[in-house]
Amino acid sequence: MRKQLFIIGLALALPLAGARAQEPVIAQPAQAIAETLSAASSLSQLKAVVVAHNGKIVAERGYGGHTPAESANIKSASKSIISALVGIAIAKGLLEGVDQPIAPILASDLPAERDPRLDRITIGNLLSMQAGLERTSGGNYGRWVASRNWVRAALAMPFVDDPGGAMLYSTGSTHLLSAILTKVGGKSTLALARDWLGPLDGFRIGAWDRDPQGIYLGGNQMAMSTRSLLAFGELYRNGGRTADGTQLVPEDWIRESWQSRTNSRFSNDGYGYGWFERVIGGKTVHYAWGFGGQMLYIVPDLGLTVAMTSEEGDPSARSGYRDNLHDLLAKIIGTAES
């Protein structure tokens, strides 16, 4: 099996962002982390891993002929990018805040005879997956994307809980956010992402699916390289600032996004605004997760950011593969602390 190994020493590493977290010394980072990544070749679904410490790539590796530079479908890891765009829109005054009701913005797509609880759903409810509407993910996903109007179909789903209730993980919720961004921003979600996140070095969104009305699919089917995913993670690790200090995402929005507001009924991991939270390797980790094993981990205490991409066709939760990726991160954390 063809493998490509890319190891970059700290002295030659690509600077991604200024260090703001604690800066423990990682002994022989290139060699130690490279050995950890080499052992991960036993994970057959894994395509690429990139590891950065305090803003510098210390190791990266491709598996099975893949490279960290090639495009991958990051699936639901893109929900964290949608969250960033919402935070920027709020800072720009295009949205009032997380308590703003969504019904007035999406009035033209509301059901003719609607449940009054639709008027209570807020921007924050969509971000934290607490809209109360039946999920469009899982077994309902195929029927939802086969509909003629994804926004209307998501809003027409029956309520299974009240707004602000239990977490109901649903791509329909983040797609509604994409529709909202398109309306208030006056241009497509992709154009907004390129405008607002464009100054971030190394960040690029490639192909991205759209619904029948041309709205980019909020929270799924987004193409991005592993390195680009890492660059986005570094932006968050660095408080929303680029390497040259340009503030792209408000720092307080990052804190709000990482504050757990509910818990996944499947893993019990905390969930904020488009980000999961879990203790891995003894450290609090904020992470984005996409189907198949598309992972973006941020470990603030160690100044670590780790991006992983995998084959997109196989599930990662039920198979235990996502746990294998968590374990790989735990080994990287252990190496960083050794």
GROMACS .gro file of C-alpha atoms in nm:
model
  338
    1MET     CA    1   0.000   0.000   0.000
    2ARG     CA    2   0.144   0.334  -0.109
    3LYS     CA    3   0.205   0.570   0.178
    4GLN     CA    4   0.345   0.918   0.185
    5LEU     CA    5   0.508   1.051   0.498
    6PHE     CA    6   0.546   1.422   0.550
    7ILE     CA    7   0.738   1.521   0.861
    8ILE     CA    8   0.824   1.881   0.925
    9GLY     CA    9   1.054   1.974   1.213
   10LEU     CA   10   0.971   2.267   1.432
   11ALA     CA   11   1.252   2.476   1.287
   12LEU     CA   12   1.108   2.444   0.937
   13ALA     CA   13   0.742   2.423   1.030
   14LEU     CA   14   0.478   2.633   0.857
   15PRO     CA   15   0.350   2.903   1.096
   16LEU     CA   16  -0.028   2.897   1.113
   17ALA     CA   17  -0.113   3.112   1.412
   18GLY     CA   18   0.043   3.283   1.711
   19ALA     CA   19   0.049   3.073   2.025
   20ARG     CA   20  -0.193   3.184   2.293
   21ALA     CA   21  -0.232   2.866   2.498
   22GLN     CA   22   0.018   2.723   2.741
   23GLU     CA   23   0.333   2.612   2.562
   24PRO     CA   24   0.466   2.285   2.705
   25VAL     CA   25   0.782   2.162   2.539
   26ILE     CA   26   0.729   1.863   2.312
   27ALA     CA   27   1.050   1.661   2.305
   28GLN     CA   28   1.155   1.552   1.955
   29PRO     CA   29   0.807   1.629   1.816
   30ALA     CA   30   0.864   1.525   1.456
   31GLN     CA   31   1.001   1.183   1.544
   32ALA     CA   32   0.768   1.103   1.835
   33ILE     CA   33   0.448   1.211   1.663
   34ALA     CA   34   0.560   1.055   1.333
   35GLU     CA   35   0.590   0.719   1.507
   36THR     CA   36   0.238   0.761   1.646
   37LEU     CA   37   0.101   0.846   1.302
   38SER     CA   38   0.290   0.558   1.144
   39ALA     CA   39   0.124   0.311   1.379
   40ALA     CA   40  -0.214   0.452   1.274
   41SER     CA   41  -0.171   0.297   0.928
   42SER     CA   42  -0.359  -0.005   1.066
   43LEU     CA   43  -0.679   0.206   1.051
   44SER     CA   44  -0.794   0.118   0.702
   45GLN     CA   45  -1.044   0.405   0.668
   46LEU     CA   46  -0.790   0.675   0.755
   47LYS     CA   47  -0.682   0.903   0.467
   48ALA     CA   48  -0.471   1.176   0.628
   49VAL     CA   49  -0.369   1.333   0.959
   50VAL     CA   50  -0.211   1.672   1.026
   51VAL     CA   51  -0.085   1.777   1.371
   52ALA     CA   52  -0.001   2.134   1.472
   53HIS     CA   53   0.149   2.253   1.800
   54ASN     CA   54   0.127   2.620   1.894
   55GLY     CA   55   0.061   2.722   1.538
   56LYS     CA   56   0.321   2.508   1.361
   57ILE     CA   57   0.271   2.181   1.178
   58VAL     CA   58   0.492   1.923   1.348
   59ALA     CA   59   0.382   1.615   1.154
   60GLU     CA   60   0.148   1.508   0.879
   61ARG     CA   61   0.088   1.184   0.696
   62GLY     CA   62  -0.121   1.042   0.416
   63TYR     CA   63  -0.243   0.682   0.407
   64GLY     CA   64  -0.331   0.447   0.124
   65GLY     CA   65  -0.206   0.681  -0.146
   66HIS     CA   66  -0.388   0.984  -0.005
   67THR     CA   67  -0.222   1.310   0.098
   68PRO     CA   68  -0.311   1.589   0.345
   69ALA     CA   69  -0.333   1.831   0.051
   70GLU     CA   70  -0.603   1.647  -0.144
   71SER     CA   71  -0.969   1.735  -0.122
   72ALA     CA   72  -1.194   1.533   0.108
   73ASN     CA   73  -1.564   1.547   0.191
   74ILE     CA   74  -1.559   1.669   0.550
   75LYS     CA   75  -1.931   1.588   0.590
   76SER     CA   76  -2.077   1.721   0.917
   77ALA     CA   77  -1.749   1.871   1.033
   78SER     CA   78  -1.868   2.158   0.815
   79LYS     CA   79  -2.131   2.237   1.080
   80SER     CA   80  -1.855   2.406   1.279
   81ILE     CA   81  -1.784   2.631   0.980
   82ILE     CA   82  -2.153   2.724   0.956
   83SER     CA   83  -2.136   2.815   1.325
   84ALA     CA   84  -1.838   3.044   1.259
   85LEU     CA   85  -2.027   3.221   0.981
   86VAL     CA   86  -2.324   3.277   1.213
   87GLY     CA   87  -2.094   3.428   1.475
   88ILE     CA   88  -1.945   3.663   1.217
   89ALA     CA   89  -2.293   3.759   1.092
   90ILE     CA   90  -2.395   3.851   1.447
   91ALA     CA   91  -2.079   4.060   1.492
   92LYS     CA   92  -2.153   4.241   1.165
   93GLY     CA   93  -2.507   4.321   1.279
   94LEU     CA   94  -2.669   4.106   1.010
   95LEU     CA   95  -2.825   3.893   1.283
   96GLU     CA   96  -2.943   4.019   1.621
   97GLY     CA   97  -2.800   3.731   1.825
   98VAL     CA   98  -2.862   3.373   1.930
   99ASP     CA   99  -3.200   3.459   2.084
  100GLN     CA  100  -3.338   3.594   1.756
  101PRO     CA  101  -3.644   3.397   1.632
  102ILE     CA  102  -3.601   3.241   1.290
  103ALA     CA  103  -3.966   3.257   1.178
  104PRO     CA  104  -3.962   3.620   1.056
  105ILE     CA  105  -3.649   3.554   0.847
  106LEU     CA  106  -3.789   3.237   0.689
  107ALA     CA  107  -4.150   3.355   0.673
  108SER     CA  108  -4.195   3.266   0.306
  109ASP     CA  109  -4.103   2.902   0.374
  110LEU     CA  110  -4.316   2.841   0.684
  111PRO     CA  111  -4.604   2.591   0.657
  112ALA     CA  112  -4.945   2.747   0.585
  113GLU     CA  113  -5.083   2.596   0.904
  114ARG     CA  114  -4.788   2.593   1.134
  115ASP     CA  115  -4.728   2.469   1.484
  116PRO     CA  116  -4.699   2.781   1.704
  117ARG     CA  117  -4.373   2.642   1.840
  118LEU     CA  118  -4.208   2.738   1.511
  119ASP     CA  119  -4.228   3.099   1.630
  120ARG     CA  120  -4.019   3.006   1.934
  121ILE     CA  121  -3.723   2.850   1.753
  122THR     CA  122  -3.417   3.074   1.774
  123ILE     CA  123  -3.081   3.096   1.598
  124GLY     CA  124  -2.926   2.944   1.911
  125ASN     CA  125  -3.167   2.650   1.905
  126LEU     CA  126  -3.056   2.563   1.552
  127LEU     CA  127  -2.688   2.593   1.645
  128SER     CA  128  -2.719   2.366   1.949
  129MET     CA  129  -2.953   2.116   1.779
  130GLN     CA  130  -3.238   2.201   2.016
  131ALA     CA  131  -3.501   2.315   1.765
  132GLY     CA  132  -3.743   2.043   1.876
  133LEU     CA  133  -3.821   1.941   1.516
  134GLU     CA  134  -3.791   1.580   1.409
  135ARG     CA  135  -3.444   1.509   1.273
  136THR     CA  136  -3.368   1.520   0.902
  137SER     CA  137  -3.052   1.318   0.964
  138GLY     CA  138  -3.023   0.943   1.006
  139GLY     CA  139  -3.310   0.749   0.854
  140ASN     CA  140  -3.487   1.065   0.744
  141TYR     CA  141  -3.197   1.212   0.548
  142GLY     CA  142  -3.267   1.051   0.210
  143ARG     CA  143  -3.632   1.155   0.208
  144TRP     CA  144  -3.539   1.507   0.311
  145VAL     CA  145  -3.282   1.567   0.035
  146ALA     CA  146  -3.523   1.413  -0.218
  147SER     CA  147  -3.776   1.687  -0.142
  148ARG     CA  148  -3.827   1.981  -0.377
  149ASN     CA  149  -3.751   2.242  -0.113
  150TRP     CA  150  -3.520   2.146   0.172
  151VAL     CA  151  -3.588   2.456   0.378
  152ARG     CA  152  -3.965   2.409   0.367
  153ALA     CA  153  -3.931   2.036   0.432
  154ALA     CA  154  -3.715   2.098   0.740
  155LEU     CA  155  -3.961   2.354   0.877
  156ALA     CA  156  -4.252   2.116   0.810
  157MET     CA  157  -4.105   1.834   1.018
  158PRO     CA  158  -4.324   1.752   1.320
  159PHE     CA  159  -4.219   1.859   1.666
  160VAL     CA  160  -4.091   1.580   1.888
  161ASP     CA  161  -3.979   1.815   2.166
  162ASP     CA  162  -4.014   2.181   2.255
  163PRO     CA  163  -3.756   2.434   2.132
  164GLY     CA  164  -3.470   2.438   2.378
  165GLY     CA  165  -3.531   2.076   2.478
  166ALA     CA  166  -3.316   1.770   2.416
  167MET     CA  167  -3.047   1.757   2.150
  168LEU     CA  168  -3.183   1.632   1.817
  169TYR     CA  169  -2.887   1.614   1.579
  170SER     CA  170  -3.022   1.728   1.243
  171THR     CA  171  -2.855   1.861   0.929
  172GLY     CA  172  -3.186   2.032   0.859
  173SER     CA  173  -3.111   2.272   1.145
  174THR     CA  174  -2.777   2.381   1.002
  175HIS     CA  175  -2.928   2.401   0.654
  176LEU     CA  176  -3.183   2.646   0.791
  177LEU     CA  177  -2.887   2.849   0.917
  178SER     CA  178  -2.735   2.844   0.569
  179ALA     CA  179  -3.067   2.972   0.428
  180ILE     CA  180  -3.075   3.244   0.695
  181LEU     CA  181  -2.717   3.350   0.618
  182THR     CA  182  -2.804   3.368   0.249
  183LYS     CA  183  -3.103   3.595   0.318
  184VAL     CA  184  -2.937   3.834   0.562
  185GLY     CA  185  -2.599   3.834   0.386
  186GLY     CA  186  -2.737   3.903   0.041
  187LYS     CA  187  -2.518   3.641  -0.123
  188SER     CA  188  -2.458   3.266  -0.112
  189THR     CA  189  -2.318   3.097   0.197
  190LEU     CA  190  -2.012   2.997  -0.006
  191ALA     CA  191  -1.952   3.358  -0.113
  192LEU     CA  192  -1.988   3.471   0.249
  193ALA     CA  193  -1.740   3.206   0.364
  194ARG     CA  194  -1.490   3.315   0.101
  195ASP     CA  195  -1.535   3.681   0.192
  196TRP     CA  196  -1.528   3.642   0.569
  197LEU     CA  197  -1.276   3.358   0.605
  198GLY     CA  198  -1.077   3.430   0.290
  199PRO     CA  199  -0.791   3.607   0.473
  200LEU     CA  200  -0.717   3.280   0.660
  201ASP     CA  201  -0.402   3.138   0.503
  202GLY     CA  202  -0.445   2.780   0.385
  203PHE     CA  203  -0.825   2.780   0.413
  204ARG     CA  204  -1.026   2.687   0.105
  205ILE     CA  205  -1.369   2.536   0.044
  206GLY     CA  206  -1.387   2.337  -0.280
  207ALA     CA  207  -1.700   2.167  -0.409
  208TRP     CA  208  -2.015   2.205  -0.197
  209ASP     CA  209  -2.363   2.065  -0.266
  210ARG     CA  210  -2.665   2.293  -0.302
  211ASP     CA  211  -3.036   2.239  -0.258
  212PRO     CA  212  -3.290   2.278  -0.545
  213GLN     CA  213  -3.317   2.651  -0.468
  214GLY     CA  214  -2.940   2.695  -0.490
  215ILE     CA  215  -2.876   2.727  -0.116
  216TYR     CA  216  -2.552   2.562  -0.010
  217LEU     CA  217  -2.611   2.263   0.213
  218GLY     CA  218  -2.554   2.382   0.564
  219GLY     CA  219  -2.353   2.124   0.752
  220ASN     CA  220  -2.276   1.851   0.497
  221GLN     CA  221  -2.120   1.766   0.161
  222MET     CA  222  -1.837   2.021   0.175
  223ALA     CA  223  -1.499   1.950   0.013
  224MET     CA  224  -1.186   2.060   0.193
  225SER     CA  225  -0.834   1.927   0.235
  226THR     CA  226  -0.705   1.801   0.569
  227ARG     CA  227  -0.462   2.093   0.579
  228SER     CA  228  -0.745   2.339   0.516
  229LEU     CA  229  -0.949   2.183   0.796
  230LEU     CA  230  -0.648   2.223   1.024
  231ALA     CA  231  -0.615   2.590   0.925
  232PHE     CA  232  -0.975   2.648   1.032
  233GLY     CA  233  -0.907   2.472   1.362
  234GLU     CA  234  -0.601   2.688   1.419
  235LEU     CA  235  -0.816   2.998   1.371
  236TYR     CA  236  -1.035   2.883   1.659
  237ARG     CA  237  -0.743   2.775   1.875
  238ASN     CA  238  -0.593   3.119   1.827
  239GLY     CA  239  -0.904   3.303   1.945
  240GLY     CA  240  -1.040   3.377   1.598
  241ARG     CA  241  -0.724   3.552   1.479
  242THR     CA  242  -0.505   3.477   1.178
  243ALA     CA  243  -0.128   3.446   1.204
  244ASP     CA  244  -0.090   3.820   1.134
  245GLY     CA  245  -0.341   3.911   1.404
  246THR     CA  246  -0.647   3.980   1.187
  247GLN     CA  247  -0.963   3.906   1.386
  248LEU     CA  248  -1.198   3.699   1.167
  249VAL     CA  249  -1.421   3.525   1.423
  250PRO     CA  250  -1.506   3.709   1.746
  251GLU     CA  251  -1.319   3.558   2.038
  252ASP     CA  252  -1.628   3.565   2.258
  253TRP     CA  253  -1.815   3.368   1.990
  254ILE     CA  254  -1.558   3.091   2.017
  255ARG     CA  255  -1.608   3.077   2.393
  256GLU     CA  256  -1.986   3.061   2.343
  257SER     CA  257  -1.953   2.794   2.076
  258TRP     CA  258  -1.742   2.576   2.301
  259GLN     CA  259  -1.981   2.604   2.597
  260SER     CA  260  -2.180   2.281   2.617
  261ARG     CA  261  -2.553   2.345   2.616
  262THR     CA  262  -2.679   1.991   2.573
  263ASN     CA  263  -2.550   1.637   2.533
  264SER     CA  264  -2.555   1.383   2.254
  265ARG     CA  265  -2.792   1.098   2.335
  266PHE     CA  266  -2.557   0.866   2.146
  267SER     CA  267  -2.220   0.951   2.306
  268ASN     CA  268  -2.319   1.179   2.596
  269ASP     CA  269  -2.055   1.424   2.472
  270GLY     CA  270  -2.134   1.788   2.533
  271TYR     CA  271  -2.251   2.003   2.241
  272GLY     CA  272  -2.234   2.379   2.203
  273TYR     CA  273  -2.279   2.578   1.884
  274GLY     CA  274  -2.158   2.333   1.620
  275TRP     CA  275  -1.885   2.182   1.839
  276PHE     CA  276  -1.867   1.868   2.053
  277GLU     CA  277  -1.674   1.853   2.381
  278ARG     CA  278  -1.514   1.548   2.539
  279VAL     CA  279  -1.227   1.461   2.772
  280ILE     CA  280  -0.964   1.268   2.574
  281GLY     CA  281  -0.625   1.173   2.710
  282GLY     CA  282  -0.707   1.360   3.031
  283LYS     CA  283  -0.760   1.690   2.846
  284THR     CA  284  -1.071   1.884   2.751
  285VAL     CA  285  -1.106   1.860   2.374
  286HIS     CA  286  -1.337   2.058   2.147
  287TYR     CA  287  -1.404   1.874   1.823
  288ALA     CA  288  -1.594   1.876   1.497
  289TRP     CA  289  -1.706   1.541   1.361
  290GLY     CA  290  -1.826   1.427   1.023
  291PHE     CA  291  -1.968   1.096   0.899
  292GLY     CA  292  -1.701   0.843   0.813
  293GLY     CA  293  -1.446   0.991   1.051
  294GLN     CA  294  -1.378   1.351   0.949
  295MET     CA  295  -1.235   1.501   1.267
  296LEU     CA  296  -1.103   1.836   1.382
  297TYR     CA  297  -0.969   1.834   1.738
  298ILE     CA  298  -0.856   2.133   1.941
  299VAL     CA  299  -0.676   2.082   2.274
  300PRO     CA  300  -0.634   2.433   2.416
  301ASP     CA  301  -0.431   2.328   2.722
  302LEU     CA  302  -0.156   2.186   2.501
  303GLY     CA  303  -0.182   2.423   2.206
  304LEU     CA  304  -0.265   2.124   1.986
  305THR     CA  305  -0.481   2.115   1.675
  306VAL     CA  306  -0.528   1.786   1.491
  307ALA     CA  307  -0.720   1.728   1.167
  308MET     CA  308  -0.809   1.381   1.037
  309THR     CA  309  -0.992   1.278   0.722
  310SER     CA  310  -1.122   0.932   0.638
  311GLU     CA  311  -1.308   0.738   0.372
  312GLU     CA  312  -1.653   0.895   0.372
  313GLY     CA  313  -1.868   0.595   0.282
  314ASP     CA  314  -1.855   0.395   0.605
  315PRO     CA  315  -2.008   0.493   0.940
  316SER     CA  316  -1.768   0.581   1.217
  317ALA     CA  317  -1.984   0.583   1.530
  318ARG     CA  318  -2.157   0.244   1.530
  319SER     CA  319  -1.847   0.070   1.395
  320GLY     CA  320  -1.624   0.197   1.674
  321TYR     CA  321  -1.396   0.371   1.424
  322ARG     CA  322  -1.464   0.714   1.574
  323ASP     CA  323  -1.347   0.576   1.909
  324ASN     CA  324  -1.030   0.458   1.734
  325LEU     CA  325  -0.971   0.814   1.617
  326HIS     CA  326  -1.031   0.943   1.970
  327ASP     CA  327  -0.772   0.689   2.086
  328LEU     CA  328  -0.528   0.810   1.821
  329LEU     CA  329  -0.572   1.164   1.950
  330ALA     CA  330  -0.514   1.038   2.306
  331LYS     CA  331  -0.180   0.891   2.192
  332ILE     CA  332  -0.085   1.220   2.028
  333ILE     CA  333  -0.174   1.399   2.351
  334GLY     CA  334   0.034   1.150   2.549
  335THR     CA  335   0.327   1.208   2.316
  336ALA     CA  336   0.290   1.584   2.357
  337GLU     CA  337   0.306   1.553   2.735
  338SER     CA  338   0.587   1.295   2.752
   0.00000   0.00000   0.00000
